mmCIF file of C-alpha atoms in Angstrom:
data_model
loop_
_atom_site.group_PDB
_atom_site.id
_atom_site.type_symbol
_atom_site.label_atom_id
_atom_site.label_comp_id
_atom_site.label_asym_id
_atom_site.label_seq_id
_atom_site.Cartn_x
_atom_site.Cartn_y
_atom_site.Cartn_z
ATOM 1 C CA UNK D 517 -0.017 -7.550 -7.874
ATOM 2 C CA UNK D 518 0.800 -3.822 -7.822
ATOM 3 C CA UNK D 519 -1.306 -1.598 -5.609
ATOM 4 C CA UNK D 520 -1.909 -0.576 -2.012
ATOM 5 C CA UNK D 521 -4.291 -3.482 -1.260
ATOM 6 C CA UNK D 522 -1.591 -6.113 -1.776
ATOM 7 C CA UNK D 523 1.096 -3.947 -0.203
ATOM 8 C CA UNK D 524 -0.821 -3.689 3.093
ATOM 9 C CA UNK D 525 -1.779 -7.362 2.949
ATOM 10 C CA UNK D 526 1.904 -8.237 2.650
ATOM 11 C CA UNK D 527 2.798 -5.896 5.538
ATOM 12 C CA UNK D 528 0.121 -7.471 7.749
ATOM 13 C CA UNK D 529 1.485 -10.958 7.035
ATOM 14 C CA UNK D 530 5.020 -9.719 7.744
ATOM 15 C CA UNK D 531 3.851 -8.284 11.075
ATOM 16 C CA UNK D 532 2.355 -11.625 12.151
ATOM 17 C CA UNK D 533 5.464 -13.557 11.070
ATOM 18 C CA UNK D 534 7.850 -11.120 12.761
ATOM 19 C CA UNK D 535 5.794 -11.553 15.925
ATOM 20 C CA UNK D 536 6.518 -15.287 15.803
ATOM 21 C CA UNK D 537 3.090 -16.458 14.678
ATOM 22 C CA UNK D 538 2.380 -19.191 12.144
ATOM 23 C CA UNK D 539 0.403 -17.902 9.175
ATOM 24 C CA UNK D 540 -1.678 -19.970 6.752
ATOM 25 C CA UNK D 541 -3.204 -18.465 3.634
ATOM 26 C CA UNK D 542 -5.764 -19.562 1.053
ATOM 27 C CA UNK D 543 -5.064 -18.688 -2.585
ATOM 28 C CA UNK D 544 -5.280 -20.096 -6.099
ATOM 29 C CA UNK D 545 -1.545 -19.579 -6.637
ATOM 30 C CA UNK D 546 1.377 -19.026 -4.215
ATOM 31 C CA UNK D 547 2.240 -15.539 -3.027
ATOM 32 C CA UNK D 548 5.546 -14.167 -4.394
ATOM 33 C CA UNK D 549 7.268 -14.367 -0.991
ATOM 34 C CA UNK D 550 8.181 -17.141 1.434
ATOM 35 C CA UNK D 551 8.900 -17.648 5.144
ATOM 36 C CA UNK D 552 9.409 -20.785 7.303
ATOM 37 C CA UNK D 553 6.196 -19.973 9.228
ATOM 38 C CA UNK D 554 4.147 -19.034 6.144
ATOM 39 C CA UNK D 555 2.144 -21.939 4.721
ATOM 40 C CA UNK D 556 0.193 -21.706 1.444
ATOM 41 C CA UNK D 557 -2.972 -23.731 0.911
ATOM 42 C CA UNK D 558 -3.706 -23.631 -2.807
ATOM 43 C CA UNK D 559 -7.312 -24.080 -3.875
ATOM 44 C CA UNK D 560 -7.298 -26.243 -7.010
ATOM 45 C CA UNK D 561 -9.063 -24.614 -9.947
ATOM 46 C CA UNK D 562 -9.741 -25.986 -13.441
ATOM 47 C CA UNK D 563 -9.561 -22.457 -14.924
ATOM 48 C CA UNK D 564 -6.263 -21.168 -16.248
ATOM 49 C CA UNK D 565 -7.482 -17.542 -16.183
ATOM 50 C CA UNK D 566 -8.473 -16.071 -12.835
ATOM 51 C CA UNK D 567 -10.462 -13.093 -14.060
ATOM 52 C CA UNK D 568 -13.594 -14.558 -15.581
ATOM 53 C CA UNK D 569 -17.128 -14.676 -14.224
ATOM 54 C CA UNK D 570 -16.981 -18.486 -14.319
ATOM 55 C CA UNK D 571 -13.822 -18.460 -12.194
ATOM 56 C CA UNK D 572 -15.357 -16.167 -9.554
ATOM 57 C CA UNK D 573 -18.507 -18.292 -9.358
ATOM 58 C CA UNK D 574 -16.306 -21.348 -8.833
ATOM 59 C CA UNK D 575 -14.095 -19.556 -6.297
ATOM 60 C CA UNK D 576 -16.961 -18.228 -4.162
ATOM 61 C CA UNK D 577 -18.602 -21.669 -4.241
ATOM 62 C CA UNK D 578 -15.535 -23.681 -3.230
ATOM 63 C CA UNK D 579 -13.409 -21.326 -1.115
ATOM 64 C CA UNK D 580 -15.678 -21.335 1.997
ATOM 65 C CA UNK D 581 -15.455 -25.123 2.395
ATOM 66 C CA UNK D 582 -11.749 -25.248 1.551
ATOM 67 C CA UNK D 583 -11.083 -22.482 4.093
ATOM 68 C CA UNK D 584 -13.122 -24.305 6.747
ATOM 69 C CA UNK D 585 -11.176 -27.525 6.159
ATOM 70 C CA UNK D 586 -7.806 -25.735 6.428
ATOM 71 C CA UNK D 587 -8.899 -23.791 9.523
ATOM 72 C CA UNK D 588 -10.098 -26.969 11.261
ATOM 73 C CA UNK D 589 -7.035 -29.023 10.274
ATOM 74 C CA UNK D 590 -4.545 -26.321 11.373
ATOM 75 C CA UNK D 591 -6.474 -25.365 14.555
ATOM 76 C CA UNK D 592 -6.617 -21.708 13.496
ATOM 77 C CA UNK D 593 -6.992 -19.181 16.353
ATOM 78 C CA UNK D 594 -7.622 -16.064 14.266
ATOM 79 C CA UNK D 595 -9.219 -15.512 10.856
ATOM 80 C CA UNK D 596 -7.556 -12.396 9.461
ATOM 81 C CA UNK D 597 -9.049 -11.196 6.190
ATOM 82 C CA UNK D 598 -8.646 -8.295 3.747
ATOM 83 C CA UNK D 599 -12.019 -7.119 2.320
ATOM 84 C CA UNK D 600 -15.618 -7.759 3.308
ATOM 85 C CA UNK D 601 -16.224 -10.036 0.323
ATOM 86 C CA UNK D 602 -13.513 -12.461 1.456
ATOM 87 C CA UNK D 603 -14.730 -12.168 5.054
ATOM 88 C CA UNK D 604 -18.089 -13.567 3.916
ATOM 89 C CA UNK D 605 -16.311 -16.749 2.775
ATOM 90 C CA UNK D 606 -15.328 -17.519 6.381
ATOM 91 C CA UNK D 607 -18.788 -18.505 7.627
ATOM 92 C CA UNK D 608 -18.068 -22.295 7.644
ATOM 93 C CA UNK D 609 -14.569 -21.694 9.083
ATOM 94 C CA UNK D 610 -16.083 -19.771 12.004
ATOM 95 C CA UNK D 611 -18.582 -22.555 12.588
ATOM 96 C CA UNK D 612 -15.942 -25.265 12.852
ATOM 97 C CA UNK D 613 -13.219 -23.337 14.738
ATOM 98 C CA UNK D 614 -15.096 -20.683 16.750
ATOM 99 C CA UNK D 615 -12.133 -18.433 15.905
ATOM 100 C CA UNK D 616 -12.721 -14.658 15.797
ATOM 101 C CA UNK D 617 -12.745 -12.868 12.443
ATOM 102 C CA UNK D 618 -10.671 -9.688 12.073
ATOM 103 C CA UNK D 619 -11.398 -7.897 8.791
ATOM 104 C CA UNK D 620 -9.289 -5.136 7.222
ATOM 105 C CA UNK D 621 -10.809 -2.710 4.731
ATOM 106 C CA UNK D 622 -8.696 -0.339 2.632
ATOM 107 C CA UNK D 623 -11.325 1.160 0.365
ATOM 108 C CA UNK D 624 -15.007 0.937 -0.417
ATOM 109 C CA UNK D 625 -16.346 -0.419 -3.696
ATOM 110 C CA UNK D 626 -19.815 1.024 -3.548
ATOM 111 C CA UNK D 627 -19.451 2.699 -6.953
ATOM 112 C CA UNK D 628 -20.838 0.681 -9.850
ATOM 113 C CA UNK D 629 -17.702 1.300 -11.918
ATOM 114 C CA UNK D 630 -15.725 -0.994 -9.630
ATOM 115 C CA UNK D 631 -17.979 -4.001 -10.271
ATOM 116 C CA UNK D 632 -16.903 -6.922 -12.403
ATOM 117 C CA UNK D 633 -17.572 -6.105 -16.106
ATOM 118 C CA UNK D 634 -19.519 -2.986 -14.987
ATOM 119 C CA UNK D 635 -22.540 -5.227 -14.325
ATOM 120 C CA UNK D 636 -25.410 -3.892 -12.233
ATOM 121 C CA UNK D 637 -26.403 -7.425 -11.203
ATOM 122 C CA UNK D 638 -22.845 -8.234 -10.115
ATOM 123 C CA UNK D 639 -22.734 -4.937 -8.221
ATOM 124 C CA UNK D 640 -25.857 -5.875 -6.245
ATOM 125 C CA UNK D 641 -24.484 -9.349 -5.509
ATOM 126 C CA UNK D 642 -21.220 -7.774 -4.337
ATOM 127 C CA UNK D 643 -23.243 -5.565 -1.980
ATOM 128 C CA UNK D 644 -25.050 -8.555 -0.451
ATOM 129 C CA UNK D 645 -21.765 -10.448 -0.001
ATOM 130 C CA UNK D 646 -20.071 -7.406 1.560
ATOM 131 C CA UNK D 647 -22.909 -6.919 4.077
ATOM 132 C CA UNK D 648 -22.641 -10.586 5.052
ATOM 133 C CA UNK D 649 -18.912 -10.114 5.661
ATOM 134 C CA UNK D 650 -19.606 -6.991 7.688
ATOM 135 C CA UNK D 651 -22.051 -8.739 10.012
ATOM 136 C CA UNK D 652 -19.873 -11.855 10.306
ATOM 137 C CA UNK D 653 -16.739 -9.937 11.349
ATOM 138 C CA UNK D 654 -15.973 -9.683 15.072
ATOM 139 C CA UNK D 655 -13.749 -6.659 14.534
ATOM 140 C CA UNK D 656 -13.163 -4.355 11.570
ATOM 141 C CA UNK D 657 -10.115 -2.196 10.918
ATOM 142 C CA UNK D 658 -10.570 0.616 8.408
ATOM 143 C CA UNK D 659 -7.882 3.014 7.265
ATOM 144 C CA UNK D 660 -10.041 6.132 7.189
ATOM 145 C CA UNK D 661 -12.911 7.731 9.062
ATOM 146 C CA UNK D 662 -14.824 8.211 5.800
ATOM 147 C CA UNK D 663 -14.928 4.433 5.198
ATOM 148 C CA UNK D 664 -16.073 3.853 8.776
ATOM 149 C CA UNK D 665 -18.905 6.386 8.364
ATOM 150 C CA UNK D 666 -20.006 4.716 5.129
ATOM 151 C CA UNK D 667 -20.089 1.256 6.718
ATOM 152 C CA UNK D 668 -21.891 2.328 9.892
ATOM 153 C CA UNK D 669 -25.113 2.536 7.878
ATOM 154 C CA UNK D 670 -25.097 -1.247 7.430
ATOM 155 C CA UNK D 671 -24.533 -2.446 10.984
ATOM 156 C CA UNK D 672 -25.902 -1.918 14.468
ATOM 157 C CA UNK D 673 -22.514 -2.706 16.030
ATOM 158 C CA UNK D 674 -20.402 0.471 15.852
ATOM 159 C CA UNK D 675 -18.082 -0.981 18.506
ATOM 160 C CA UNK D 676 -16.698 -3.337 15.850
ATOM 161 C CA UNK D 677 -14.805 -0.534 14.123
ATOM 162 C CA UNK D 678 -11.372 0.910 14.667
ATOM 163 C CA UNK D 679 -9.566 3.379 12.432
ATOM 164 C CA UNK D 680 -5.885 2.593 11.926
ATOM 165 C CA UNK D 681 -4.534 4.933 9.298
ATOM 166 C CA UNK D 682 -1.882 3.882 6.835
ATOM 167 C CA UNK D 683 1.519 5.124 7.956
ATOM 168 C CA UNK D 684 4.226 7.115 6.194
ATOM 169 C CA UNK D 685 7.240 5.003 5.251
ATOM 170 C CA UNK D 686 10.746 5.974 6.263
ATOM 171 C CA UNK D 687 12.504 7.468 3.248
ATOM 172 C CA UNK D 688 16.261 7.917 3.156
ATOM 173 C CA UNK D 689 17.128 9.335 -0.249
ATOM 174 C CA UNK D 690 19.102 12.219 -1.721
ATOM 175 C CA UNK D 691 16.665 14.524 -3.504
ATOM 176 C CA UNK D 692 19.419 16.252 -5.474
ATOM 177 C CA UNK D 693 20.780 12.979 -6.856
ATOM 178 C CA UNK D 694 17.294 11.793 -7.841
ATOM 179 C CA UNK D 695 16.597 15.111 -9.543
ATOM 180 C CA UNK D 696 19.774 14.793 -11.619
ATOM 181 C CA UNK D 697 18.845 11.225 -12.586
ATOM 182 C CA UNK D 698 15.346 12.270 -13.696
ATOM 183 C CA UNK D 699 16.743 15.127 -15.788
ATOM 184 C CA UNK D 700 19.248 12.768 -17.412
ATOM 185 C CA UNK D 701 16.979 9.745 -17.940
ATOM 186 C CA UNK D 702 13.937 11.619 -19.266
ATOM 187 C CA UNK D 703 15.653 14.474 -21.108
ATOM 188 C CA UNK D 704 14.103 17.172 -18.916
ATOM 189 C CA UNK D 705 15.326 20.775 -19.068
ATOM 190 C CA UNK D 706 17.445 21.609 -16.014
ATOM 191 C CA UNK D 707 15.065 24.398 -14.995
ATOM 192 C CA UNK D 708 11.916 22.411 -15.737
ATOM 193 C CA UNK D 709 9.078 22.170 -13.199
ATOM 194 C CA UNK D 710 8.302 18.472 -12.652
ATOM 195 C CA UNK D 711 4.893 17.294 -11.433
ATOM 196 C CA UNK D 712 4.630 13.680 -10.292
ATOM 197 C CA UNK D 713 1.685 11.366 -9.676
ATOM 198 C CA UNK D 714 1.573 7.642 -8.893
ATOM 199 C CA UNK D 715 -0.816 4.708 -8.744
ATOM 200 C CA UNK D 716 -2.658 2.274 -10.980
ATOM 201 C CA UNK D 717 -3.584 3.856 -14.295
ATOM 202 C CA UNK D 718 -7.353 3.399 -14.248
ATOM 203 C CA UNK D 719 -10.321 5.770 -14.713
ATOM 204 C CA UNK D 720 -10.974 6.354 -11.000
ATOM 205 C CA UNK D 721 -7.457 7.782 -10.580
ATOM 206 C CA UNK D 722 -8.482 10.621 -12.937
ATOM 207 C CA UNK D 723 -4.929 11.299 -14.153
ATOM 208 C CA UNK D 724 -6.312 12.948 -17.287
ATOM 209 C CA UNK D 725 -7.205 15.914 -15.039
ATOM 210 C CA UNK D 726 -3.482 16.692 -14.589
ATOM 211 C CA UNK D 727 -2.864 16.640 -18.344
ATOM 212 C CA UNK D 728 -5.833 18.915 -19.011
ATOM 213 C CA UNK D 729 -4.627 21.318 -16.309
ATOM 214 C CA UNK D 730 -1.076 21.486 -17.679
ATOM 215 C CA UNK D 731 -2.472 22.074 -21.196
ATOM 216 C CA UNK D 732 -4.023 25.292 -19.877
ATOM 217 C CA UNK D 733 -0.632 26.624 -18.745
ATOM 218 C CA UNK D 734 1.539 28.540 -21.210
ATOM 219 C CA UNK D 735 4.789 27.010 -20.035
ATOM 220 C CA UNK D 736 6.724 24.478 -22.111
ATOM 221 C CA UNK D 737 8.992 23.633 -19.159
ATOM 222 C CA UNK D 738 6.295 21.865 -17.116
ATOM 223 C CA UNK D 739 6.636 18.068 -17.108
ATOM 224 C CA UNK D 740 4.339 15.379 -15.700
ATOM 225 C CA UNK D 741 5.940 12.158 -14.457
ATOM 226 C CA UNK D 742 3.326 9.382 -14.269
ATOM 227 C CA UNK D 743 4.478 6.487 -12.072
ATOM 228 C CA UNK D 744 2.392 3.361 -12.538
ATOM 229 C CA UNK D 745 0.824 1.019 -15.041
ATOM 230 C CA UNK D 746 -2.682 -0.028 -15.945
ATOM 231 C CA UNK D 747 -5.402 -0.021 -18.625
ATOM 232 C CA UNK D 748 -5.476 3.786 -18.950
ATOM 233 C CA UNK D 749 -1.879 4.093 -20.227
ATOM 234 C CA UNK D 750 -2.792 4.091 -23.916
ATOM 235 C CA UNK D 751 -5.646 6.579 -23.434
ATOM 236 C CA UNK D 752 -3.366 8.924 -21.481
ATOM 237 C CA UNK D 753 -0.702 8.753 -24.172
ATOM 238 C CA UNK D 754 -3.304 9.653 -26.812
ATOM 239 C CA UNK D 755 -4.637 12.509 -24.678
ATOM 240 C CA UNK D 756 -1.106 13.874 -24.251
ATOM 241 C CA UNK D 757 -0.667 13.820 -28.022
ATOM 242 C CA UNK D 758 -4.058 15.459 -28.659
ATOM 243 C CA UNK D 759 -3.224 18.243 -26.180
ATOM 244 C CA UNK D 760 0.202 18.826 -27.725
ATOM 245 C CA UNK D 761 1.934 17.665 -24.548
ATOM 246 C CA UNK D 762 3.552 14.432 -25.724
ATOM 247 C CA UNK D 763 7.204 15.498 -25.044
ATOM 248 C CA UNK D 764 6.248 16.699 -21.557
ATOM 249 C CA UNK D 765 4.297 13.658 -20.325
ATOM 250 C CA UNK D 766 6.685 11.034 -18.998
ATOM 251 C CA UNK D 767 5.746 7.439 -18.112
ATOM 252 C CA UNK D 768 7.954 5.426 -15.745
ATOM 253 C CA UNK D 769 5.820 2.258 -15.637
ATOM 254 C CA UNK D 770 5.414 0.488 -12.264
ATOM 255 C CA UNK D 771 7.943 1.257 -9.533
ATOM 256 C CA UNK D 772 8.312 -0.789 -6.335
ATOM 257 C CA UNK D 773 9.719 2.283 -4.574
ATOM 258 C CA UNK D 774 7.869 5.393 -5.858
ATOM 259 C CA UNK D 775 9.674 7.816 -3.464
ATOM 260 C CA UNK D 776 12.890 7.021 -5.372
ATOM 261 C CA UNK D 777 11.326 8.987 -8.259
ATOM 262 C CA UNK D 778 8.872 11.343 -6.524
ATOM 263 C CA UNK D 779 11.613 12.890 -4.371
ATOM 264 C CA UNK D 780 13.248 14.379 -7.481
ATOM 265 C CA UNK D 781 10.110 16.246 -8.555
ATOM 266 C CA UNK D 782 8.759 19.671 -7.552
ATOM 267 C CA UNK D 783 5.120 18.873 -6.864
ATOM 268 C CA UNK D 784 2.936 15.789 -6.319
ATOM 269 C CA UNK D 785 -0.625 15.897 -7.689
ATOM 270 C CA UNK D 786 -3.241 13.263 -6.858
ATOM 271 C CA UNK D 787 -6.581 13.818 -8.672
ATOM 272 C CA UNK D 788 -8.336 10.549 -7.675
ATOM 273 C CA UNK D 789 -12.149 10.464 -7.743
ATOM 274 C CA UNK D 790 -12.540 7.782 -5.030
ATOM 275 C CA UNK D 791 -10.059 6.845 -2.326
ATOM 276 C CA UNK D 792 -9.710 5.375 1.135
ATOM 277 C CA UNK D 793 -6.440 6.611 2.605
ATOM 278 C CA UNK D 794 -3.931 6.647 -0.219
ATOM 279 C CA UNK D 795 -0.487 5.070 0.142
ATOM 280 C CA UNK D 796 0.561 7.143 -2.888
ATOM 281 C CA UNK D 797 -0.107 10.411 -1.056
ATOM 282 C CA UNK D 798 1.685 9.241 2.081
ATOM 283 C CA UNK D 799 4.706 8.202 0.004
ATOM 284 C CA UNK D 800 4.757 11.669 -1.538
ATOM 285 C CA UNK D 801 4.584 13.342 1.884
ATOM 286 C CA UNK D 802 7.571 11.231 2.928
ATOM 287 C CA UNK D 803 9.560 12.893 0.114
ATOM 288 C CA UNK D 804 9.036 16.407 1.530
ATOM 289 C CA UNK D 805 7.567 17.973 -1.592
ATOM 290 C CA UNK D 806 4.262 19.902 -1.615
ATOM 291 C CA UNK D 807 1.088 18.037 -2.573
ATOM 292 C CA UNK D 808 -2.135 19.030 -4.319
ATOM 293 C CA UNK D 809 -4.980 16.536 -3.819
ATOM 294 C CA UNK D 810 -8.503 16.099 -5.127
ATOM 295 C CA UNK D 811 -11.072 17.405 -2.690
ATOM 296 C CA UNK D 812 -12.552 14.053 -1.588
ATOM 297 C CA UNK D 813 -13.159 12.636 1.885
ATOM 298 C CA UNK D 814 -10.207 10.230 2.094
ATOM 299 C CA UNK D 815 -7.737 12.934 1.044
ATOM 300 C CA UNK D 816 -9.162 15.448 3.519
ATOM 301 C CA UNK D 817 -8.137 13.088 6.318
ATOM 302 C CA UNK D 818 -4.503 13.451 5.266
ATOM 303 C CA UNK D 819 -4.004 17.183 4.685
ATOM 304 C CA UNK D 820 -5.544 20.004 6.675
ATOM 305 C CA UNK D 821 -5.063 23.199 4.645
ATOM 306 C CA UNK D 822 -7.720 24.171 2.041
ATOM 307 C CA UNK D 823 -4.948 25.353 -0.319
ATOM 308 C CA UNK D 824 -3.935 21.700 -0.786
ATOM 309 C CA UNK D 825 -7.190 20.745 -2.545
ATOM 310 C CA UNK D 826 -8.878 21.164 -5.910
ATOM 311 C CA UNK D 827 -12.171 19.842 -7.368
ATOM 312 C CA UNK D 828 -11.235 16.686 -9.301
ATOM 313 C CA UNK D 829 -13.535 17.542 -12.219
ATOM 314 C CA UNK D 830 -12.227 21.094 -12.713
ATOM 315 C CA UNK D 831 -8.739 21.048 -14.272
ATOM 316 C CA UNK D 832 -8.781 24.827 -14.695
ATOM 317 C CA UNK D 833 -8.717 25.241 -10.895
ATOM 318 C CA UNK D 834 -5.821 22.791 -10.635
ATOM 319 C CA UNK D 835 -4.040 24.760 -13.385
ATOM 320 C CA UNK D 836 -4.421 27.957 -11.361
ATOM 321 C CA UNK D 837 -2.996 26.323 -8.235
ATOM 322 C CA UNK D 838 -0.005 24.925 -10.147
ATOM 323 C CA UNK D 839 0.648 28.331 -11.741
ATOM 324 C CA UNK D 840 0.454 30.008 -8.327
ATOM 325 C CA UNK D 841 3.077 27.667 -6.872
ATOM 326 C CA UNK D 842 5.409 28.219 -9.834
ATOM 327 C CA UNK D 843 5.115 32.005 -9.690
ATOM 328 C CA UNK D 844 5.305 32.404 -5.909
ATOM 329 C CA UNK D 845 8.203 30.788 -3.986
ATOM 330 C CA UNK D 846 6.551 32.026 -0.782
ATOM 331 C CA UNK D 847 3.291 30.215 -1.575
ATOM 332 C CA UNK D 848 5.276 27.107 -2.538
ATOM 333 C CA UNK D 849 7.194 27.072 0.752
ATOM 334 C CA UNK D 850 4.051 27.719 2.794
ATOM 335 C CA UNK D 851 2.268 24.752 1.231
ATOM 336 C CA UNK D 852 5.336 22.570 1.789
ATOM 337 C CA UNK D 853 5.494 23.632 5.458
ATOM 338 C CA UNK D 854 1.822 22.849 6.165
ATOM 339 C CA UNK D 855 2.121 19.495 4.387
ATOM 340 C CA UNK D 856 5.140 18.614 6.544
ATOM 341 C CA UNK D 857 3.162 19.409 9.692
ATOM 342 C CA UNK D 858 0.360 17.068 8.561
ATOM 343 C CA UNK D 859 2.925 14.382 7.799
ATOM 344 C CA UNK D 860 3.800 14.028 11.509
ATOM 345 C CA UNK D 861 0.396 12.453 12.287
ATOM 346 C CA UNK D 862 1.195 9.484 10.081
ATOM 347 C CA UNK D 863 4.614 8.571 11.421
ATOM 348 C CA UNK D 864 4.112 5.524 13.665
ATOM 349 C CA UNK D 865 4.781 1.772 13.790
ATOM 350 C CA UNK D 866 1.900 0.389 11.691
ATOM 351 C CA UNK D 867 2.904 -3.253 12.197
ATOM 352 C CA UNK D 868 2.941 -2.843 15.988
ATOM 353 C CA UNK D 869 -0.603 -1.430 15.889
ATOM 354 C CA UNK D 870 -1.779 -4.370 13.766
ATOM 355 C CA UNK D 871 -0.321 -6.898 16.222
ATOM 356 C CA UNK D 872 -1.854 -5.053 19.163
ATOM 357 C CA UNK D 873 -5.264 -5.179 17.473
ATOM 358 C CA UNK D 874 -4.980 -8.874 16.557
ATOM 359 C CA UNK D 875 -4.018 -9.807 20.129
ATOM 360 C CA UNK D 876 -6.920 -7.760 21.482
ATOM 361 C CA UNK D 877 -9.383 -9.612 19.220
ATOM 362 C CA UNK D 878 -8.018 -13.045 20.222
ATOM 363 C CA UNK D 879 -8.102 -12.241 23.929
ATOM 364 C CA UNK D 880 -11.631 -10.784 23.772
ATOM 365 C CA UNK D 881 -13.081 -13.828 22.036
#
């Protein structure tokens, strides 16, 4: 499904396959990609919908034993899992194979709003399951220092952790051509100032902050290109209408290659309330346009200059920063230059680092 979690999961699997390893995965339906060395093991389920409380009770009851059977049958040498909750399902598999467990964590779900159906009981159960996964894991890879610091409170084994940041993808696109296409496809004025943002449209992404900020600016040539899909789309459309911004708020739906749109815009704004290390921000940095980010821990690991940040609950401050960049070419270029310097830290071979870590875990066990 769309989103950074599945993107990195896919990249990890690709890394293992490209390294010549055989990969087995447990799921309730096949992944949307195939490879001669990639073997699906589909857990039978009587439920047609996979997003009900009954389904998750069934899944967490059956998946540990199904995983153990597959791991034993296939003589698995490494259990490689995304998320602490899924790591907790590997207890029987570890018993029968003695294989090490390498767990990857992209973001934390400590906030109640992330829990299934907003339930406090479910949230507490999720916490218990996550702590079990944390203690069961032999090694844990996190993508930000802030996530590592949060998890350290729940374990007495700090040596388990390693931070491997997400990397910046290689982007080879013509910004001028993309700009012309955006102007043509969305009916934007040639001299318009285009702000882009990307990601799943859900409350924690706080995209309404951008709309409220733009509403405070007396400039009819400012456009906001929202790249993504999700449950917040309808609410954002209504907000745009209520603020009198409907012609200036542009929705592109989901895009497999966001830089192919972001590169044609003037500014990337990311107002998220909670984040690990955002792929969306890294994709924007790859496009060589300036970025304004919410002042939260995960984002502060990406950019270093204070001018790049704004409080996510104060759209008037974001409005002032946007206005400053429009009015001052010097300020605009300075922000772009500092962002480009930060970008260099995230240019590396992510797949090679993942293989190196996996081999280290296997050899140490």
